[in-house]
Amino acid sequence: MIFNTITAERFFTAERGLTVPGQTNSADTAQLLDDEGHPVKEAVINETGETNTCLVISDTQALEQMTSGHGDEQDQQDSVWMRHALALADRAESEGEVPVGAVLVLNGAIIGEGWNRSIAGHDPTAHAEVMALREAGARLGNYRLLEATLYVTLEPCVMCAGAIIHGRVKRVVYGASDFKTGAAGSLLDILAHPGMNHRPCVTAGVLGDACADQLSSFFKRRRAQHKAERQRGMLSSR
């Protein structure tokens, strides 16, 4: 099936290349063309009939012209929300948790917030992303979080990536990469797996240095604390 028009307003630039989210009225995989007839690679259509994945256009110059002036505004918004997620990560650290924070945004408003609470809650699923998804679902009265953007300071793990897919989150923006457990491209790429019935757009590295520094500083302090505790234990046993 051929769709001859994709409105220029729906094009934008994402971290992993020039991409565009589009819509079709088909429940099947479709081949799309842009306004100038340039081919757009296949789109995965979810069960609601909306394309919430990223479609890659072959003519990058044409897409750059369409997106002129929009990238800076999106970057600024991403930075603002990531700073909010960093503040939530600070809250996690103040509670003795690994400092990861997440915020879900819909139409410019917060619909869910979360920070790591696994230790305090004795809950291995209480990652920042899951907590934000739970709050957003309860607030909206719907487990489908269509059109929402999730900002999180650390690349989602496999569990959180699955929850994001089930929630039909439209876009994921993360700060620091996680090469040990990251499931958005570092270790695995669950969010872009072609077998998934929903693939959110992903933007990586927003305030990446700040997010990485927050985590590395935390683990450095925790290692120092553990070392001091061991030394105290050795002295007390003499």
PDB file of C-alpha atoms in Angstrom:
ATOM      1  CA  MET A   1       0.000   0.000   0.000  1.00  0.00           C
ATOM      2  CA  ILE A   2       1.319   3.470  -0.937  1.00  0.00           C
ATOM      3  CA  PHE A   3       0.604   6.644   1.014  1.00  0.00           C
ATOM      4  CA  ASN A   4       1.602   9.643  -1.085  1.00  0.00           C
ATOM      5  CA  THR A   5       1.702  12.327   1.584  1.00  0.00           C
ATOM      6  CA  ILE A   6       3.284  12.692   4.996  1.00  0.00           C
ATOM      7  CA  THR A   7       2.744  16.163   6.417  1.00  0.00           C
ATOM      8  CA  ALA A   8       5.975  18.058   6.972  1.00  0.00           C
ATOM      9  CA  GLU A   9       4.850  19.129  10.455  1.00  0.00           C
ATOM     10  CA  ARG A  10       5.201  15.533  11.677  1.00  0.00           C
ATOM     11  CA  PHE A  11       8.889  15.280  10.749  1.00  0.00           C
ATOM     12  CA  PHE A  12      11.600  15.747  13.339  1.00  0.00           C
ATOM     13  CA  THR A  13      15.220  14.845  14.004  1.00  0.00           C
ATOM     14  CA  ALA A  14      16.014  12.169  16.588  1.00  0.00           C
ATOM     15  CA  GLU A  15      19.313  11.172  18.162  1.00  0.00           C
ATOM     16  CA  ARG A  16      19.749   8.036  16.099  1.00  0.00           C
ATOM     17  CA  GLY A  17      19.253   9.677  12.725  1.00  0.00           C
ATOM     18  CA  LEU A  18      16.719  11.639  10.751  1.00  0.00           C
ATOM     19  CA  THR A  19      13.336  10.115  11.525  1.00  0.00           C
ATOM     20  CA  VAL A  20       9.662  10.844  11.295  1.00  0.00           C
ATOM     21  CA  PRO A  21       6.659   9.455  13.165  1.00  0.00           C
ATOM     22  CA  GLY A  22       3.728   9.026  10.784  1.00  0.00           C
ATOM     23  CA  GLN A  23       0.180   7.744  10.689  1.00  0.00           C
ATOM     24  CA  THR A  24      -1.563   5.349   8.328  1.00  0.00           C
ATOM     25  CA  ASN A  25      -4.967   3.748   8.256  1.00  0.00           C
ATOM     26  CA  SER A  26      -3.607   0.250   7.730  1.00  0.00           C
ATOM     27  CA  ALA A  27      -3.100  -2.484  10.305  1.00  0.00           C
ATOM     28  CA  ASP A  28      -0.363  -3.970   8.118  1.00  0.00           C
ATOM     29  CA  THR A  29       3.194  -3.004   7.324  1.00  0.00           C
ATOM     30  CA  ALA A  30       3.180  -0.258   4.691  1.00  0.00           C
ATOM     31  CA  GLN A  31       5.600   1.426   2.298  1.00  0.00           C
ATOM     32  CA  LEU A  32       5.387   5.223   2.459  1.00  0.00           C
ATOM     33  CA  LEU A  33       6.445   8.098   0.228  1.00  0.00           C
ATOM     34  CA  ASP A  34       7.021  11.666   1.319  1.00  0.00           C
ATOM     35  CA  ASP A  35       5.582  14.757  -0.397  1.00  0.00           C
ATOM     36  CA  GLU A  36       8.338  14.749  -3.028  1.00  0.00           C
ATOM     37  CA  GLY A  37       8.041  11.063  -3.767  1.00  0.00           C
ATOM     38  CA  HIS A  38      11.104   9.951  -1.810  1.00  0.00           C
ATOM     39  CA  PRO A  39      10.659   6.461  -0.340  1.00  0.00           C
ATOM     40  CA  VAL A  40      10.295   6.029   3.393  1.00  0.00           C
ATOM     41  CA  LYS A  41      11.286   2.660   4.791  1.00  0.00           C
ATOM     42  CA  GLU A  42       8.659   0.311   6.176  1.00  0.00           C
ATOM     43  CA  ALA A  43       6.501   1.397   9.095  1.00  0.00           C
ATOM     44  CA  VAL A  44       5.232  -0.883  11.818  1.00  0.00           C
ATOM     45  CA  ILE A  45       1.578  -0.158  12.545  1.00  0.00           C
ATOM     46  CA  ASN A  46       0.327  -0.992  16.023  1.00  0.00           C
ATOM     47  CA  GLU A  47      -3.022  -2.550  16.824  1.00  0.00           C
ATOM     48  CA  THR A  48      -4.778   0.812  17.203  1.00  0.00           C
ATOM     49  CA  GLY A  49      -3.903   1.759  13.624  1.00  0.00           C
ATOM     50  CA  GLU A  50      -1.388   4.431  14.610  1.00  0.00           C
ATOM     51  CA  THR A  51       2.280   4.370  13.749  1.00  0.00           C
ATOM     52  CA  ASN A  52       4.123   5.076  16.986  1.00  0.00           C
ATOM     53  CA  THR A  53       7.451   3.884  15.678  1.00  0.00           C
ATOM     54  CA  CYS A  54      10.133   5.920  13.903  1.00  0.00           C
ATOM     55  CA  LEU A  55      10.100   5.879  10.128  1.00  0.00           C
ATOM     56  CA  VAL A  56      13.403   6.557   8.385  1.00  0.00           C
ATOM     57  CA  ILE A  57      13.360   8.674   5.258  1.00  0.00           C
ATOM     58  CA  SER A  58      16.011   7.963   2.640  1.00  0.00           C
ATOM     59  CA  ASP A  59      16.521  11.569   1.505  1.00  0.00           C
ATOM     60  CA  THR A  60      18.147  13.207   4.529  1.00  0.00           C
ATOM     61  CA  GLN A  61      18.615  16.567   2.825  1.00  0.00           C
ATOM     62  CA  ALA A  62      14.890  16.885   2.162  1.00  0.00           C
ATOM     63  CA  LEU A  63      14.126  15.947   5.737  1.00  0.00           C
ATOM     64  CA  GLU A  64      16.628  18.467   7.120  1.00  0.00           C
ATOM     65  CA  GLN A  65      14.871  21.190   5.150  1.00  0.00           C
ATOM     66  CA  MET A  66      11.521  20.131   6.596  1.00  0.00           C
ATOM     67  CA  THR A  67      12.835  20.057  10.144  1.00  0.00           C
ATOM     68  CA  SER A  68      14.672  23.380   9.980  1.00  0.00           C
ATOM     69  CA  GLY A  69      13.957  25.387  13.135  1.00  0.00           C
ATOM     70  CA  HIS A  70      12.269  22.532  15.019  1.00  0.00           C
ATOM     71  CA  GLY A  71      15.337  20.729  16.348  1.00  0.00           C
ATOM     72  CA  ASP A  72      16.496  23.470  18.697  1.00  0.00           C
ATOM     73  CA  GLU A  73      13.075  23.806  20.312  1.00  0.00           C
ATOM     74  CA  GLN A  74      12.838  20.050  20.854  1.00  0.00           C
ATOM     75  CA  ASP A  75      16.360  19.948  22.296  1.00  0.00           C
ATOM     76  CA  GLN A  76      15.469  22.692  24.771  1.00  0.00           C
ATOM     77  CA  GLN A  77      12.327  20.876  25.893  1.00  0.00           C
ATOM     78  CA  ASP A  78      14.250  17.631  26.272  1.00  0.00           C
ATOM     79  CA  SER A  79      16.864  19.337  28.437  1.00  0.00           C
ATOM     80  CA  VAL A  80      14.231  20.894  30.695  1.00  0.00           C
ATOM     81  CA  TRP A  81      12.491  17.588  31.339  1.00  0.00           C
ATOM     82  CA  MET A  82      15.756  15.716  31.795  1.00  0.00           C
ATOM     83  CA  ARG A  83      16.778  18.208  34.479  1.00  0.00           C
ATOM     84  CA  HIS A  84      13.506  17.392  36.206  1.00  0.00           C
ATOM     85  CA  ALA A  85      14.352  13.694  35.970  1.00  0.00           C
ATOM     86  CA  LEU A  86      17.778  14.433  37.485  1.00  0.00           C
ATOM     87  CA  ALA A  87      16.070  16.122  40.428  1.00  0.00           C
ATOM     88  CA  LEU A  88      13.961  12.995  40.927  1.00  0.00           C
ATOM     89  CA  ALA A  89      17.153  10.929  40.825  1.00  0.00           C
ATOM     90  CA  ASP A  90      18.515  13.109  43.644  1.00  0.00           C
ATOM     91  CA  ARG A  91      15.444  12.140  45.648  1.00  0.00           C
ATOM     92  CA  ALA A  92      16.227   8.467  45.067  1.00  0.00           C
ATOM     93  CA  GLU A  93      19.756   8.955  46.378  1.00  0.00           C
ATOM     94  CA  SER A  94      18.474  10.798  49.444  1.00  0.00           C
ATOM     95  CA  GLU A  95      16.430   7.672  50.211  1.00  0.00           C
ATOM     96  CA  GLY A  96      19.430   5.376  49.836  1.00  0.00           C
ATOM     97  CA  GLU A  97      18.549   4.210  46.343  1.00  0.00           C
ATOM     98  CA  VAL A  98      20.559   4.205  43.120  1.00  0.00           C
ATOM     99  CA  PRO A  99      19.945   7.691  41.667  1.00  0.00           C
ATOM    100  CA  VAL A 100      17.726   7.181  38.640  1.00  0.00           C
ATOM    101  CA  GLY A 101      14.754   9.412  37.933  1.00  0.00           C
ATOM    102  CA  ALA A 102      12.002   9.357  35.319  1.00  0.00           C
ATOM    103  CA  VAL A 103       9.173  11.640  34.258  1.00  0.00           C
ATOM    104  CA  LEU A 104       6.338  11.065  31.772  1.00  0.00           C
ATOM    105  CA  VAL A 105       5.143  14.095  29.820  1.00  0.00           C
ATOM    106  CA  LEU A 106       1.989  14.469  27.739  1.00  0.00           C
ATOM    107  CA  ASN A 107       1.107  17.677  25.896  1.00  0.00           C
ATOM    108  CA  GLY A 108       3.690  19.614  27.884  1.00  0.00           C
ATOM    109  CA  ALA A 109       2.419  18.455  31.287  1.00  0.00           C
ATOM    110  CA  ILE A 110       3.716  15.873  33.768  1.00  0.00           C
ATOM    111  CA  ILE A 111       1.480  12.812  34.046  1.00  0.00           C
ATOM    112  CA  GLY A 112       3.836  10.580  36.007  1.00  0.00           C
ATOM    113  CA  GLU A 113       7.017  10.747  38.046  1.00  0.00           C
ATOM    114  CA  GLY A 114       9.254   8.055  39.449  1.00  0.00           C
ATOM    115  CA  TRP A 115      12.574   7.340  41.073  1.00  0.00           C
ATOM    116  CA  ASN A 116      14.223   4.109  42.119  1.00  0.00           C
ATOM    117  CA  ARG A 117      12.543   2.562  45.167  1.00  0.00           C
ATOM    118  CA  SER A 118      13.578  -1.078  44.918  1.00  0.00           C
ATOM    119  CA  ILE A 119      15.544  -1.152  48.180  1.00  0.00           C
ATOM    120  CA  ALA A 120      12.985   0.615  50.364  1.00  0.00           C
ATOM    121  CA  GLY A 121      10.054  -1.228  48.840  1.00  0.00           C
ATOM    122  CA  HIS A 122      11.746  -4.633  48.701  1.00  0.00           C
ATOM    123  CA  ASP A 123      10.534  -4.621  45.110  1.00  0.00           C
ATOM    124  CA  PRO A 124      12.821  -5.595  42.214  1.00  0.00           C
ATOM    125  CA  THR A 125      10.364  -4.009  39.758  1.00  0.00           C
ATOM    126  CA  ALA A 126      10.345  -0.579  41.417  1.00  0.00           C
ATOM    127  CA  HIS A 127      12.608   1.113  38.894  1.00  0.00           C
ATOM    128  CA  ALA A 128      12.105   4.779  38.141  1.00  0.00           C
ATOM    129  CA  GLU A 129      10.461   4.119  34.772  1.00  0.00           C
ATOM    130  CA  VAL A 130       7.995   1.612  36.193  1.00  0.00           C
ATOM    131  CA  MET A 131       7.040   3.956  39.023  1.00  0.00           C
ATOM    132  CA  ALA A 132       6.398   6.773  36.535  1.00  0.00           C
ATOM    133  CA  LEU A 133       4.357   4.479  34.279  1.00  0.00           C
ATOM    134  CA  ARG A 134       2.242   3.315  37.224  1.00  0.00           C
ATOM    135  CA  GLU A 135       1.490   6.863  38.320  1.00  0.00           C
ATOM    136  CA  ALA A 136       0.643   7.978  34.790  1.00  0.00           C
ATOM    137  CA  GLY A 137      -1.677   5.018  34.222  1.00  0.00           C
ATOM    138  CA  ALA A 138      -3.503   5.690  37.481  1.00  0.00           C
ATOM    139  CA  ARG A 139      -3.815   9.403  36.692  1.00  0.00           C
ATOM    140  CA  LEU A 140      -5.151   8.869  33.174  1.00  0.00           C
ATOM    141  CA  GLY A 141      -7.229   5.840  34.031  1.00  0.00           C
ATOM    142  CA  ASN A 142      -5.626   3.975  31.148  1.00  0.00           C
ATOM    143  CA  TYR A 143      -2.634   1.671  30.861  1.00  0.00           C
ATOM    144  CA  ARG A 144      -2.107   2.858  27.289  1.00  0.00           C
ATOM    145  CA  LEU A 145       0.008   6.000  27.437  1.00  0.00           C
ATOM    146  CA  LEU A 146      -0.287   7.016  23.798  1.00  0.00           C
ATOM    147  CA  GLU A 147       1.505  10.199  22.695  1.00  0.00           C
ATOM    148  CA  ALA A 148       3.456  10.402  25.986  1.00  0.00           C
ATOM    149  CA  THR A 149       7.222  10.925  26.223  1.00  0.00           C
ATOM    150  CA  LEU A 150       9.283   9.244  28.930  1.00  0.00           C
ATOM    151  CA  TYR A 151      12.419  11.009  30.158  1.00  0.00           C
ATOM    152  CA  VAL A 152      14.797   8.903  32.250  1.00  0.00           C
ATOM    153  CA  THR A 153      18.330   9.579  33.441  1.00  0.00           C
ATOM    154  CA  LEU A 154      19.617   6.058  32.680  1.00  0.00           C
ATOM    155  CA  GLU A 155      18.988   3.846  29.669  1.00  0.00           C
ATOM    156  CA  PRO A 156      16.056   1.505  30.405  1.00  0.00           C
ATOM    157  CA  CYS A 157      16.733  -2.125  31.282  1.00  0.00           C
ATOM    158  CA  VAL A 158      14.961  -5.088  29.686  1.00  0.00           C
ATOM    159  CA  MET A 159      12.148  -5.014  32.238  1.00  0.00           C
ATOM    160  CA  CYS A 160      11.508  -1.305  31.807  1.00  0.00           C
ATOM    161  CA  ALA A 161      11.754  -1.546  28.028  1.00  0.00           C
ATOM    162  CA  GLY A 162       9.008  -4.174  28.108  1.00  0.00           C
ATOM    163  CA  ALA A 163       6.825  -1.985  30.292  1.00  0.00           C
ATOM    164  CA  ILE A 164       7.371   0.954  27.933  1.00  0.00           C
ATOM    165  CA  ILE A 165       6.266  -1.163  24.984  1.00  0.00           C
ATOM    166  CA  HIS A 166       3.179  -2.453  26.789  1.00  0.00           C
ATOM    167  CA  GLY A 167       2.286   1.123  27.743  1.00  0.00           C
ATOM    168  CA  ARG A 168       2.613   2.252  24.111  1.00  0.00           C
ATOM    169  CA  VAL A 169       4.785   5.197  25.124  1.00  0.00           C
ATOM    170  CA  LYS A 170       5.429   7.202  21.986  1.00  0.00           C
ATOM    171  CA  ARG A 171       8.954   8.436  22.699  1.00  0.00           C
ATOM    172  CA  VAL A 172      11.775   7.601  25.100  1.00  0.00           C
ATOM    173  CA  VAL A 173      14.527  10.074  25.956  1.00  0.00           C
ATOM    174  CA  TYR A 174      17.371   8.922  28.177  1.00  0.00           C
ATOM    175  CA  GLY A 175      20.581  10.429  29.492  1.00  0.00           C
ATOM    176  CA  ALA A 176      23.369   7.995  30.373  1.00  0.00           C
ATOM    177  CA  SER A 177      23.937   4.772  28.467  1.00  0.00           C
ATOM    178  CA  ASP A 178      24.106   1.496  30.380  1.00  0.00           C
ATOM    179  CA  PHE A 179      26.482  -0.908  28.681  1.00  0.00           C
ATOM    180  CA  LYS A 180      25.816  -3.657  31.243  1.00  0.00           C
ATOM    181  CA  THR A 181      22.032  -3.820  31.225  1.00  0.00           C
ATOM    182  CA  GLY A 182      20.785  -1.197  28.734  1.00  0.00           C
ATOM    183  CA  ALA A 183      17.973  -2.396  26.469  1.00  0.00           C
ATOM    184  CA  ALA A 184      17.727   0.624  24.185  1.00  0.00           C
ATOM    185  CA  GLY A 185      20.818  -0.059  22.117  1.00  0.00           C
ATOM    186  CA  SER A 186      23.790  -0.463  24.452  1.00  0.00           C
ATOM    187  CA  LEU A 187      23.573  -4.145  25.437  1.00  0.00           C
ATOM    188  CA  LEU A 188      20.328  -5.055  23.684  1.00  0.00           C
ATOM    189  CA  ASP A 189      17.845  -3.062  21.632  1.00  0.00           C
ATOM    190  CA  ILE A 190      14.445  -4.247  22.789  1.00  0.00           C
ATOM    191  CA  LEU A 191      12.787  -0.919  21.971  1.00  0.00           C
ATOM    192  CA  ALA A 192      13.731  -1.160  18.293  1.00  0.00           C
ATOM    193  CA  HIS A 193      13.370  -4.915  17.849  1.00  0.00           C
ATOM    194  CA  PRO A 194      11.562  -5.577  14.555  1.00  0.00           C
ATOM    195  CA  GLY A 195       9.432  -8.276  16.159  1.00  0.00           C
ATOM    196  CA  MET A 196       7.762  -5.865  18.559  1.00  0.00           C
ATOM    197  CA  ASN A 197       4.261  -4.609  17.773  1.00  0.00           C
ATOM    198  CA  HIS A 198       5.220  -1.178  19.093  1.00  0.00           C
ATOM    199  CA  ARG A 199       8.536   0.616  18.762  1.00  0.00           C
ATOM    200  CA  PRO A 200       8.882   4.014  20.429  1.00  0.00           C
ATOM    201  CA  CYS A 201      11.117   6.707  19.050  1.00  0.00           C
ATOM    202  CA  VAL A 202      14.331   6.841  21.084  1.00  0.00           C
ATOM    203  CA  THR A 203      16.615   9.804  21.748  1.00  0.00           C
ATOM    204  CA  ALA A 204      19.820   9.023  23.627  1.00  0.00           C
ATOM    205  CA  GLY A 205      22.389  11.148  25.436  1.00  0.00           C
ATOM    206  CA  VAL A 206      20.303  14.143  26.535  1.00  0.00           C
ATOM    207  CA  LEU A 207      22.340  15.705  29.360  1.00  0.00           C
ATOM    208  CA  GLY A 208      24.268  12.446  29.165  1.00  0.00           C
ATOM    209  CA  ASP A 209      27.356  13.722  30.967  1.00  0.00           C
ATOM    210  CA  ALA A 210      25.341  15.100  33.884  1.00  0.00           C
ATOM    211  CA  CYS A 211      23.373  11.858  34.202  1.00  0.00           C
ATOM    212  CA  ALA A 212      26.516   9.728  34.031  1.00  0.00           C
ATOM    213  CA  ASP A 213      28.336  11.941  36.548  1.00  0.00           C
ATOM    214  CA  GLN A 214      25.426  11.662  38.986  1.00  0.00           C
ATOM    215  CA  LEU A 215      25.610   7.866  38.885  1.00  0.00           C
ATOM    216  CA  SER A 216      29.400   7.571  38.953  1.00  0.00           C
ATOM    217  CA  SER A 217      29.630   9.980  41.900  1.00  0.00           C
ATOM    218  CA  PHE A 218      27.045   7.932  43.792  1.00  0.00           C
ATOM    219  CA  PHE A 219      28.870   4.647  43.266  1.00  0.00           C
ATOM    220  CA  LYS A 220      32.198   6.259  44.124  1.00  0.00           C
ATOM    221  CA  ARG A 221      30.789   7.495  47.434  1.00  0.00           C
ATOM    222  CA  ARG A 222      29.187   4.133  48.129  1.00  0.00           C
ATOM    223  CA  ARG A 223      32.447   2.279  47.507  1.00  0.00           C
ATOM    224  CA  ALA A 224      34.217   4.656  49.878  1.00  0.00           C
ATOM    225  CA  GLN A 225      31.542   4.066  52.519  1.00  0.00           C
ATOM    226  CA  HIS A 226      31.833   0.294  52.188  1.00  0.00           C
ATOM    227  CA  LYS A 227      35.613   0.525  52.452  1.00  0.00           C
ATOM    228  CA  ALA A 228      35.364   2.646  55.589  1.00  0.00           C
ATOM    229  CA  GLU A 229      32.888   0.179  57.123  1.00  0.00           C
ATOM    230  CA  ARG A 230      35.217  -2.738  56.438  1.00  0.00           C
ATOM    231  CA  GLN A 231      38.114  -0.875  58.003  1.00  0.00           C
ATOM    232  CA  ARG A 232      36.067  -0.078  61.081  1.00  0.00           C
ATOM    233  CA  GLY A 233      35.077  -3.712  61.322  1.00  0.00           C
ATOM    234  CA  MET A 234      38.693  -4.835  61.171  1.00  0.00           C
ATOM    235  CA  LEU A 235      39.692  -2.386  63.913  1.00  0.00           C
ATOM    236  CA  SER A 236      36.842  -3.407  66.188  1.00  0.00           C
ATOM    237  CA  SER A 237      37.751  -7.099  65.856  1.00  0.00           C
ATOM    238  CA  ARG A 238      41.295  -6.575  67.153  1.00  0.00           C
TER     239      ARG A 238
END
